[in-house]
N, CA and C atoms as an extended XYZ file, in Angstrom:
486
Properties=species:S:1:pos:R:3:atomname:S:1:resname:S:1:resid:I:1 pbc="F F F"
N       202.929      388.423      216.409 N   MET     1
C       203.909      388.475      217.452 CA  MET     1
C       203.298      388.323      218.851 C   MET     1
N       202.124      388.852      219.138 N   PRO     2
C       201.546      388.670      220.446 CA  PRO     2
C       201.304      387.197      220.785 C   PRO     2
N       200.995      386.350      219.797 N   ARG     3
C       200.790      384.923      220.083 CA  ARG     3
C       202.062      384.263      220.549 C   ARG     3
N       203.172      384.617      220.040 N   THR     4
C       204.447      384.026      220.439 CA  THR     4
C       204.742      384.351      221.897 C   THR     4
N       204.434      385.547      222.291 N   ARG     5
C       204.664      385.916      223.690 CA  ARG     5
C       203.776      385.110      224.622 C   ARG     5
N       202.546      384.823      224.243 N   CYS     6
C       201.639      384.023      225.064 CA  CYS     6
C       202.179      382.611      225.245 C   CYS     6
N       202.665      382.036      224.138 N   TRP     7
C       203.202      380.673      224.224 CA  TRP     7
C       204.464      380.638      225.078 C   TRP     7
N       205.202      381.666      225.083 N   LEU     8
C       206.402      381.720      225.929 CA  LEU     8
C       206.038      381.948      227.394 C   LEU     8
N       204.983      382.658      227.628 N   ALA     9
C       204.564      382.947      228.999 CA  ALA     9
C       203.924      381.733      229.667 C   ALA     9
N       203.292      380.857      228.890 N   LEU    10
C       202.610      379.697      229.459 CA  LEU    10
C       203.542      378.797      230.260 C   LEU    10
N       204.718      378.408      229.765 N   PRO    11
C       205.605      377.565      230.590 CA  PRO    11
C       206.069      378.275      231.872 C   PRO    11
N       206.258      379.570      231.813 N   VAL    12
C       206.671      380.313      233.012 CA  VAL    12
C       205.559      380.283      234.050 C   VAL    12
N       204.322      380.452      233.626 N   ILE    13
C       203.180      380.406      234.548 CA  ILE    13
C       203.051      379.018      235.171 C   ILE    13
N       203.153      377.967      234.369 N   LEU    14
C       203.062      376.595      234.887 CA  LEU    14
C       204.195      376.291      235.859 C   LEU    14
N       205.376      376.780      235.578 N   LEU    15
C       206.515      376.585      236.469 CA  LEU    15
C       206.260      377.270      237.806 C   LEU    15
N       205.703      378.467      237.778 N   CYS    16
C       205.390      379.185      239.014 CA  CYS    16
C       204.324      378.461      239.822 C   CYS    16
N       203.302      377.961      239.157 N   VAL    17
C       202.235      377.222      239.845 CA  VAL    17
C       202.801      375.975      240.493 C   VAL    17
N       203.638      375.242      239.797 N   ALA    18
C       204.233      374.027      240.349 CA  ALA    18
C       205.149      374.346      241.520 C   ALA    18
N       205.897      375.428      241.430 N   ALA    19
C       206.824      375.809      242.501 CA  ALA    19
C       206.083      376.204      243.760 C   ALA    19
N       204.882      376.711      243.635 N   CYS    20
C       204.102      377.135      244.794 CA  CYS    20
C       203.335      375.974      245.412 C   CYS    20
N       203.389      374.819      244.833 N   GLY    21
C       202.729      373.655      245.397 CA  GLY    21
C       201.296      373.492      244.953 C   GLY    21
N       200.801      374.357      244.100 N   ALA    22
C       199.434      374.238      243.615 CA  ALA    22
C       199.398      373.299      242.437 C   ALA    22
N       198.242      372.742      242.199 N   SER    23
C       198.087      371.842      241.065 CA  SER    23
C       197.569      372.619      239.878 C   SER    23
N       198.030      372.286      238.684 N   PRO    24
C       197.480      372.944      237.504 CA  PRO    24
C       195.996      372.640      237.391 C   PRO    24
N       195.276      373.540      236.809 N   ILE    25
C       193.834      373.376      236.662 CA  ILE    25
C       193.561      372.126      235.841 C   ILE    25
N       192.573      371.354      236.311 N   GLY    26
C       192.157      370.180      235.563 CA  GLY    26
C       192.834      368.895      236.010 C   GLY    26
N       193.748      368.902      236.960 N   THR    27
C       194.357      367.650      237.420 CA  THR    27
C       193.676      367.193      238.693 C   THR    27
N       193.797      365.952      238.984 N   ALA    28
C       193.183      365.385      240.183 CA  ALA    28
C       194.230      365.319      241.289 C   ALA    28
N       194.478      366.430      241.934 N   ALA    29
C       195.495      366.486      242.985 CA  ALA    29
C       195.090      365.659      244.189 C   ALA    29
N       193.806      365.614      244.492 N   SER    30
C       193.373      364.892      245.680 CA  SER    30
C       193.476      363.386      245.499 C   SER    30
N       193.512      362.897      244.283 N   ALA    31
C       193.604      361.458      244.055 CA  ALA    31
C       194.952      360.915      244.502 C   ALA    31
N       195.988      361.745      244.530 N   ALA    32
C       197.309      361.281      244.924 CA  ALA    32
C       197.494      361.266      246.431 C   ALA    32
N       196.590      361.877      247.197 N   ARG    33
C       196.722      361.919      248.652 CA  ARG    33
C       196.436      360.560      249.256 C   ARG    33
N       197.090      360.277      250.368 N   SER    34
C       196.859      359.000      251.033 CA  SER    34
C       195.509      359.024      251.731 C   SER    34
N       194.878      357.886      251.858 N   PRO    35
C       193.573      357.852      252.510 CA  PRO    35
C       193.708      358.255      253.980 C   PRO    35
N       192.705      358.923      254.502 N   SER    36
C       192.770      359.356      255.903 CA  SER    36
C       192.546      358.167      256.816 C   SER    36
N       193.170      358.254      257.993 N   THR    37
C       192.995      357.200      258.992 CA  THR    37
C       191.979      357.672      260.008 C   THR    37
N       191.379      356.736      260.699 N   SER    38
C       190.388      357.108      261.700 CA  SER    38
C       191.091      357.737      262.901 C   SER    38
N       190.456      358.691      263.553 N   PRO    39
C       191.091      359.342      264.701 CA  PRO    39
C       191.299      358.352      265.843 C   PRO    39
N       192.400      358.541      266.579 N   THR    40
C       192.669      357.668      267.713 CA  THR    40
C       191.901      358.157      268.921 C   THR    40
N       191.562      357.239      269.802 N   LYS    41
C       190.850      357.592      271.015 CA  LYS    41
C       191.817      358.267      271.979 C   LYS    41
N       191.392      359.345      272.572 N   SER    42
C       192.228      359.976      273.584 CA  SER    42
C       192.015      359.229      274.891 C   SER    42
N       193.067      359.156      275.728 N   PRO    43
C       192.931      358.423      276.979 CA  PRO    43
C       191.903      359.086      277.897 C   PRO    43
N       191.340      358.266      278.756 N   ALA    44
C       190.363      358.773      279.709 CA  ALA    44
C       191.030      359.792      280.628 C   ALA    44
N       190.309      360.818      281.020 N   PRO    45
C       190.916      361.812      281.911 CA  PRO    45
C       191.208      361.198      283.282 C   PRO    45
N       192.205      361.756      283.948 N   ALA    46
C       192.585      361.269      285.268 CA  ALA    46
C       191.491      361.604      286.282 C   ALA    46
N       191.361      360.752      287.276 N   LYS    47
C       190.422      360.991      288.372 CA  LYS    47
C       191.253      361.406      289.582 C   LYS    47
N       190.779      362.414      290.303 N   ILE    48
C       191.522      362.937      291.442 CA  ILE    48
C       190.726      362.717      292.723 C   ILE    48
N       191.408      362.175      293.735 N   PHE    49
C       190.817      361.906      295.038 CA  PHE    49
C       191.683      362.594      296.097 C   PHE    49
N       191.063      363.174      297.117 N   THR    50
C       191.815      363.826      298.186 CA  THR    50
C       191.404      363.237      299.529 C   THR    50
N       192.402      362.967      300.359 N   PHE    51
C       192.189      362.369      301.676 CA  PHE    51
C       193.012      363.114      302.715 C   PHE    51
N       192.639      362.973      303.986 N   LYS    52
C       193.402      363.573      305.075 CA  LYS    52
C       194.511      362.637      305.513 C   LYS    52
N       195.632      363.238      305.863 N   LEU    53
C       196.762      362.523      306.449 CA  LEU    53
C       196.794      362.962      307.905 C   LEU    53
N       196.377      362.072      308.790 N   ASN    54
C       196.168      362.415      310.195 CA  ASN    54
C       197.318      361.964      311.087 C   ASN    54
N       197.512      362.664      312.210 N   PRO    55
C       198.524      362.225      313.182 CA  PRO    55
C       198.201      360.811      313.664 C   PRO    55
N       199.242      360.006      313.837 N   ALA    56
C       199.046      358.625      314.283 CA  ALA    56
C       198.697      358.545      315.767 C   ALA    56
N       199.111      359.539      316.538 N   ASP    57
C       198.721      359.601      317.949 CA  ASP    57
C       198.670      361.057      318.404 C   ASP    57
N       198.216      361.264      319.637 N   SER    58
C       197.979      362.625      320.131 CA  SER    58
C       199.249      363.445      320.334 C   SER    58
N       200.417      362.825      320.357 N   SER    59
C       201.664      363.576      320.549 CA  SER    59
C       202.175      364.203      319.244 C   SER    59
N       201.593      363.830      318.115 N   VAL    60
C       202.041      364.314      316.806 CA  VAL    60
C       201.266      365.576      316.437 C   VAL    60
N       201.985      366.626      316.061 N   THR    61
C       201.335      367.887      315.665 CA  THR    61
C       201.301      368.072      314.147 C   THR    61
N       201.929      367.187      313.400 N   SER    62
C       201.934      367.265      311.936 CA  SER    62
C       200.576      366.854      311.388 C   SER    62
N       200.270      367.376      310.204 N   LYS    63
C       199.054      366.957      309.506 CA  LYS    63
C       199.247      367.231      308.029 C   LYS    63
N       198.339      366.708      307.220 N   GLY    64
C       198.493      366.932      305.790 CA  GLY    64
C       197.356      366.370      304.976 C   GLY    64
N       197.576      366.386      303.657 N   THR    65
C       196.606      365.829      302.722 CA  THR    65
C       197.318      364.865      301.775 C   THR    65
N       196.529      363.964      301.247 N   ILE    66
C       197.000      363.023      300.230 CA  ILE    66
C       196.120      363.249      299.009 C   ILE    66
N       196.742      363.486      297.871 N   THR    67
C       195.996      363.590      296.621 CA  THR    67
C       196.390      362.412      295.744 C   THR    67
N       195.400      361.627      295.368 N   VAL    68
C       195.614      360.480      294.488 CA  VAL    68
C       195.076      360.863      293.111 C   VAL    68
N       195.943      360.803      292.110 N   THR    69
C       195.547      361.084      290.733 CA  THR    69
C       195.642      359.773      289.966 C   THR    69
N       194.492      359.235      289.608 N   ALA    70
C       194.420      357.924      288.959 CA  ALA    70
C       194.212      358.100      287.462 C   ALA    70
N       195.212      357.743      286.690 N   GLY    71
C       195.133      357.779      285.243 CA  GLY    71
C       194.960      356.373      284.707 C   GLY    71
N       194.917      356.221      283.377 N   PRO    72
C       194.708      354.896      282.794 CA  PRO    72
C       195.887      353.944      282.999 C   PRO    72
N       197.111      354.468      283.122 N   LYS    73
C       198.276      353.590      283.271 CA  LYS    73
C       199.152      353.926      284.461 C   LYS    73
N       198.867      355.028      285.154 N   THR    74
C       199.658      355.426      286.315 CA  THR    74
C       198.751      355.942      287.415 C   THR    74
N       199.250      355.873      288.624 N   THR    75
C       198.593      356.464      289.783 CA  THR    75
C       199.637      357.276      290.515 C   THR    75
N       199.342      358.555      290.761 N   SER    76
C       200.268      359.423      291.481 CA  SER    76
C       199.733      359.685      292.879 C   SER    76
N       200.633      359.634      293.847 N   ILE    77
C       200.300      359.890      295.242 CA  ILE    77
C       201.087      361.123      295.671 C   ILE    77
N       200.388      362.187      296.076 N   GLU    78
C       201.065      363.406      296.525 CA  GLU    78
C       200.739      363.651      297.992 C   GLU    78
N       201.792      363.854      298.785 N   PHE    79
C       201.651      364.252      300.181 CA  PHE    79
C       201.961      365.735      300.292 C   PHE    79
N       201.110      366.481      300.979 N   LYS    80
C       201.397      367.857      301.381 CA  LYS    80
C       201.264      367.862      302.897 C   LYS    80
N       202.383      368.105      303.567 N   ILE    81
C       202.435      367.963      305.021 CA  ILE    81
C       202.990      369.234      305.645 C   ILE    81
N       202.417      369.611      306.784 N   THR    82
C       202.933      370.723      307.586 CA  THR    82
C       203.209      370.209      308.994 C   THR    82
N       204.068      370.942      309.712 N   GLY    83
C       204.323      370.623      311.116 CA  GLY    83
C       205.356      369.542      311.374 C   GLY    83
N       206.120      369.160      310.358 N   LEU    84
C       207.202      368.190      310.571 CA  LEU    84
C       208.397      368.902      311.209 C   LEU    84
N       209.298      368.132      311.763 N   GLN    85
C       210.537      368.714      312.257 CA  GLN    85
C       211.299      369.273      311.055 C   GLN    85
N       211.864      370.471      311.190 N   ALA    86
C       212.588      371.106      310.089 CA  ALA    86
C       213.674      370.194      309.548 C   ALA    86
N       213.757      370.094      308.237 N   SER    87
C       214.774      369.315      307.511 CA  SER    87
C       214.799      367.831      307.888 C   SER    87
N       213.673      367.305      308.348 N   SER    88
C       213.608      365.876      308.709 CA  SER    88
C       213.291      365.020      307.487 C   SER    88
N       213.552      363.732      307.595 N   SER    89
C       213.334      362.779      306.511 CA  SER    89
C       212.502      361.611      307.034 C   SER    89
N       211.538      361.163      306.216 N   HIS    90
C       210.593      360.132      306.658 CA  HIS    90
C       210.313      359.156      305.531 C   HIS    90
N       210.379      357.876      305.858 N   ILE    91
C       210.035      356.845      304.891 CA  ILE    91
C       208.509      356.777      304.790 C   ILE    91
N       207.987      356.438      303.612 N   SER    92
C       206.532      356.374      303.425 CA  SER    92
C       206.163      355.193      302.533 C   SER    92
N       204.942      354.709      302.735 N   HIS    93
C       204.444      353.526      302.009 CA  HIS    93
C       202.945      353.626      301.802 C   HIS    93
N       202.470      352.782      300.897 N   ILE    94
C       201.051      352.442      300.839 CA  ILE    94
C       200.952      351.025      301.375 C   ILE    94
N       200.034      350.844      302.300 N   HIS    95
C       199.806      349.538      302.911 CA  HIS    95
C       198.439      349.005      302.496 C   HIS    95
N       198.263      347.719      302.628 N   LEU    96
C       196.959      347.088      302.460 CA  LEU    96
C       196.214      347.217      303.779 C   LEU    96
N       194.917      347.467      303.725 N   GLY    97
C       194.128      347.587      304.947 CA  GLY    97
C       193.710      349.013      305.211 C   GLY    97
N       193.708      349.385      306.499 N   SER    98
C       193.321      350.744      306.902 CA  SER    98
C       194.176      351.171      308.085 C   SER    98
N       194.069      352.421      308.456 N   CYS    99
C       194.862      352.917      309.583 CA  CYS    99
C       194.525      352.172      310.874 C   CYS    99
N       193.295      351.679      310.983 N   THR   100
C       192.906      350.933      312.184 CA  THR   100
C       193.046      349.422      311.998 C   THR   100
N       193.026      348.938      310.773 N   GLY   101
C       193.181      347.515      310.486 CA  GLY   101
C       194.398      347.315      309.612 C   GLY   101
N       195.548      347.453      310.211 N   ARG   102
C       196.814      347.511      309.480 CA  ARG   102
C       197.161      346.227      308.742 C   ARG   102
N       197.810      346.441      307.566 N   GLY   103
C       198.252      345.325      306.748 CA  GLY   103
C       199.660      345.555      306.241 C   GLY   103
N       200.102      344.692      305.365 N   GLY   104
C       201.461      344.750      304.833 CA  GLY   104
C       201.659      345.860      303.811 C   GLY   104
N       202.918      346.113      303.506 N   ILE   105
C       203.283      347.141      302.542 CA  ILE   105
C       202.916      346.685      301.131 C   ILE   105
N       202.210      347.546      300.400 N   ALA   106
C       201.860      347.269      299.006 CA  ALA   106
C       202.816      347.988      298.052 C   ALA   106
N       203.156      349.254      298.361 N   TYR   107
C       204.022      350.060      297.501 CA  TYR   107
C       204.901      350.976      298.349 C   TYR   107
N       206.166      351.018      298.024 N   ALA   108
C       207.062      352.003      298.637 CA  ALA   108
C       206.860      353.333      297.915 C   ALA   108
N       206.851      354.408      298.680 N   LEU   109
C       206.700      355.748      298.113 CA  LEU   109
C       207.999      356.520      298.297 C   LEU   109
N       208.103      357.653      297.625 N   ASN   110
C       209.302      358.487      297.756 CA  ASN   110
C       209.472      358.971      299.190 C   ASN   110
N       210.719      359.191      299.562 N   GLN   111
C       211.063      359.707      300.881 CA  GLN   111
C       210.426      361.087      301.071 C   GLN   111
N       209.819      361.300      302.228 N   VAL   112
C       209.251      362.602      302.569 CA  VAL   112
C       210.353      363.406      303.244 C   VAL   112
N       210.713      364.543      302.660 N   ILE   113
C       211.774      365.372      303.216 CA  ILE   113
C       211.204      366.756      303.480 C   ILE   113
N       211.246      367.174      304.746 N   ALA   114
C       210.718      368.477      305.134 CA  ALA   114
C       211.726      369.570      304.822 C   ALA   114
N       211.198      370.737      304.484 N   ASP   115
C       212.066      371.893      304.272 CA  ASP   115
C       212.439      372.511      305.632 C   ASP   115
N       213.081      373.642      305.618 N   GLY   116
C       213.524      374.301      306.845 CA  GLY   116
C       212.396      374.768      307.748 C   GLY   116
N       211.168      374.855      307.216 N   GLN   117
C       210.010      375.243      308.025 CA  GLN   117
C       209.165      374.038      308.443 C   GLN   117
N       209.588      372.829      308.088 N   GLY   118
C       208.842      371.630      308.472 CA  GLY   118
C       207.716      371.271      307.519 C   GLY   118
N       207.759      371.800      306.300 N   ASN   119
C       206.737      371.493      305.294 CA  ASN   119
C       207.309      370.540      304.252 C   ASN   119
N       206.444      369.695      303.716 N   ALA   120
C       206.873      368.764      302.664 CA  ALA   120
C       205.787      368.660      301.607 C   ALA   120
N       206.215      368.534      300.367 N   ASP   121
C       205.314      368.306      299.227 CA  ASP   121
C       206.040      367.322      298.328 C   ASP   121
N       205.598      366.072      298.323 N   ILE   122
C       206.298      365.015      297.594 CA  ILE   122
C       205.286      364.191      296.803 C   ILE   122
N       205.663      363.831      295.590 N   THR   123
C       204.790      363.024      294.733 CA  THR   123
C       205.527      361.774      294.274 C   THR   123
N       204.819      360.662      294.294 N   THR   124
C       205.326      359.396      293.777 CA  THR   124
C       204.371      358.937      292.685 C   THR   124
N       204.915      358.503      291.552 N   THR   125
C       204.085      357.964      290.474 CA  THR   125
C       204.298      356.460      290.402 C   THR   125
N       203.211      355.735      290.503 N   LEU   126
C       203.226      354.272      290.408 CA  LEU   126
C       202.778      353.902      289.001 C   LEU   126
N       203.598      353.157      288.287 N   HIS   127
C       203.286      352.769      286.919 CA  HIS   127
C       202.526      351.442      286.902 C   HIS   127
N       201.600      351.326      285.951 N   ASN   128
C       200.784      350.116      285.785 CA  ASN   128
C       200.050      349.746      287.067 C   ASN   128
N       199.584      350.749      287.764 N   THR   129
C       198.846      350.554      289.002 CA  THR   129
C       197.508      351.259      288.878 C   THR   129
N       196.442      350.558      289.173 N   THR   130
C       195.128      351.161      289.062 CA  THR   130
C       194.586      351.523      290.437 C   THR   130
N       193.869      352.599      290.464 N   TYR   131
C       193.216      353.053      291.683 CA  TYR   131
C       191.779      353.404      291.326 C   TYR   131
N       190.827      353.058      292.155 N   PRO   132
C       190.964      352.341      293.417 CA  PRO   132
C       191.317      350.878      293.197 C   PRO   132
N       191.901      350.259      294.237 N   PRO   133
C       192.305      348.861      294.083 CA  PRO   133
C       191.085      347.984      293.814 C   PRO   133
N       191.311      346.936      293.029 N   THR   134
C       190.191      346.051      292.679 CA  THR   134
C       189.757      345.171      293.842 C   THR   134
N       190.652      344.943      294.767 N   SER   135
C       190.264      344.172      295.956 CA  SER   135
C       190.967      344.755      297.169 C   SER   135
N       190.261      344.811      298.278 N   GLY   136
C       190.840      345.324      299.512 CA  GLY   136
C       190.864      346.838      299.575 C   GLY   136
N       191.554      347.335      300.574 N   LYS   137
C       191.671      348.778      300.794 CA  LYS   137
C       193.137      349.140      300.939 C   LYS   137
N       193.424      350.409      300.722 N   TRP   138
C       194.770      350.943      300.892 CA  TRP   138
C       194.760      352.046      301.934 C   TRP   138
N       195.915      352.218      302.573 N   TYR   139
C       196.144      353.399      303.390 CA  TYR   139
C       197.590      353.816      303.214 C   TYR   139
N       197.831      355.114      303.392 N   ALA   140
C       199.187      355.654      303.245 CA  ALA   140
C       199.722      355.997      304.629 C   ALA   140
N       201.014      355.798      304.790 N   VAL   141
C       201.641      356.072      306.077 CA  VAL   141
C       202.972      356.785      305.873 C   VAL   141
N       203.241      357.740      306.754 N   VAL   142
C       204.536      358.403      306.840 CA  VAL   142
C       205.118      357.984      308.180 C   VAL   142
N       206.302      357.378      308.149 N   HIS   143
C       206.929      356.889      309.378 CA  HIS   143
C       207.691      357.998      310.087 C   HIS   143
N       208.073      357.735      311.324 N   SER   144
C       208.739      358.727      312.173 CA  SER   144
C       210.131      359.111      311.704 C   SER   144
N       210.799      358.237      310.973 N   GLY   145
C       212.176      358.532      310.586 CA  GLY   145
C       212.509      358.111      309.171 C   GLY   145
N       213.791      358.221      308.826 N   PRO   146
C       214.234      357.987      307.452 CA  PRO   146
C       214.376      356.513      307.061 C   PRO   146
N       214.197      355.611      308.004 N   ASP   147
C       214.308      354.177      307.703 CA  ASP   147
C       213.361      353.412      308.621 C   ASP   147
N       213.421      352.110      308.566 N   MET   148
C       212.518      351.266      309.367 CA  MET   148
C       213.218      350.695      310.605 C   MET   148
N       214.263      351.347      311.079 N   GLN   149
C       215.029      350.868      312.228 CA  GLN   149
C       214.463      351.435      313.532 C   GLN   149
N       214.246      350.596      314.509 N   GLY   150
C       213.828      351.030      315.847 CA  GLY   150
C       212.584      351.901      315.832 C   GLY   150
N       212.658      353.047      316.544 N   THR   151
C       211.490      353.932      316.655 CA  THR   151
C       211.163      354.664      315.352 C   THR   151
N       212.082      354.654      314.380 N   ASN   152
C       211.798      355.263      313.081 CA  ASN   152
C       210.633      354.583      312.366 C   ASN   152
N       210.395      353.313      312.685 N   SER   153
C       209.331      352.582      312.006 CA  SER   153
C       207.940      352.942      312.539 C   SER   153
N       207.883      353.666      313.651 N   LYS   154
C       206.598      354.080      314.222 CA  LYS   154
C       205.845      354.964      313.229 C   LYS   154
N       204.524      354.804      313.162 N   TYR   155
C       203.702      355.645      312.296 CA  TYR   155
C       203.667      357.074      312.853 C   TYR   155
N       203.965      358.037      311.993 N   LEU   156
C       203.844      359.447      312.351 CA  LEU   156
C       202.494      359.976      311.860 C   LEU   156
N       202.188      359.699      310.585 N   LEU   157
C       200.932      360.123      309.962 CA  LEU   157
C       200.314      358.949      309.215 C   LEU   157
N       198.997      358.935      309.158 N   CYS   158
C       198.307      357.848      308.464 CA  CYS   158
C       197.052      358.397      307.803 C   CYS   158
N       196.745      357.885      306.614 N   GLY   159
C       195.535      358.303      305.915 CA  GLY   159
C       194.940      357.175      305.098 C   GLY   159
N       193.655      356.912      305.325 N   ASN   160
C       192.947      355.890      304.553 CA  ASN   160
C       192.684      356.401      303.151 C   ASN   160
N       192.897      355.554      302.161 N   LEU   161
C       192.721      355.934      300.755 CA  LEU   161
C       191.433      355.369      300.176 C   LEU   161
N       190.404      355.312      300.991 N   SER   162
C       189.103      354.851      300.497 CA  SER   162
C       187.992      355.480      301.296 C   SER   162
């Protein structure tokens, strides 16, 4: 009688092993697994550059910093500015050239909007743009007003990005 109980217990044990996801002893469980693939390369880490954003002339009391974060497929430009007129709005760009050797607009950036204390922190992400530029130089500019009309187009702040 004890042998009959063993034979009855064997299917229950095998059923439990299968239900738990384990392989019965003696089978080649690893042979059914798919072959491993080679690990993918992780993207290069971003490079961070910091520059000063200086007043365009002696009458301007605002100042700030520009942080350029250059990744493999994007470049982010962050302005941190103090001393702007409270709740003011300013158009901004990246230009070709330098603050002293001005050139045309290369990239439009997000509008700089000051808070109630005259501070601004704004970031623009440029897609498929590499930094540093492969040819020429860049500089960033914050204009006096919210558009390029009349005196609004005057440079308020300027910073060379090289």
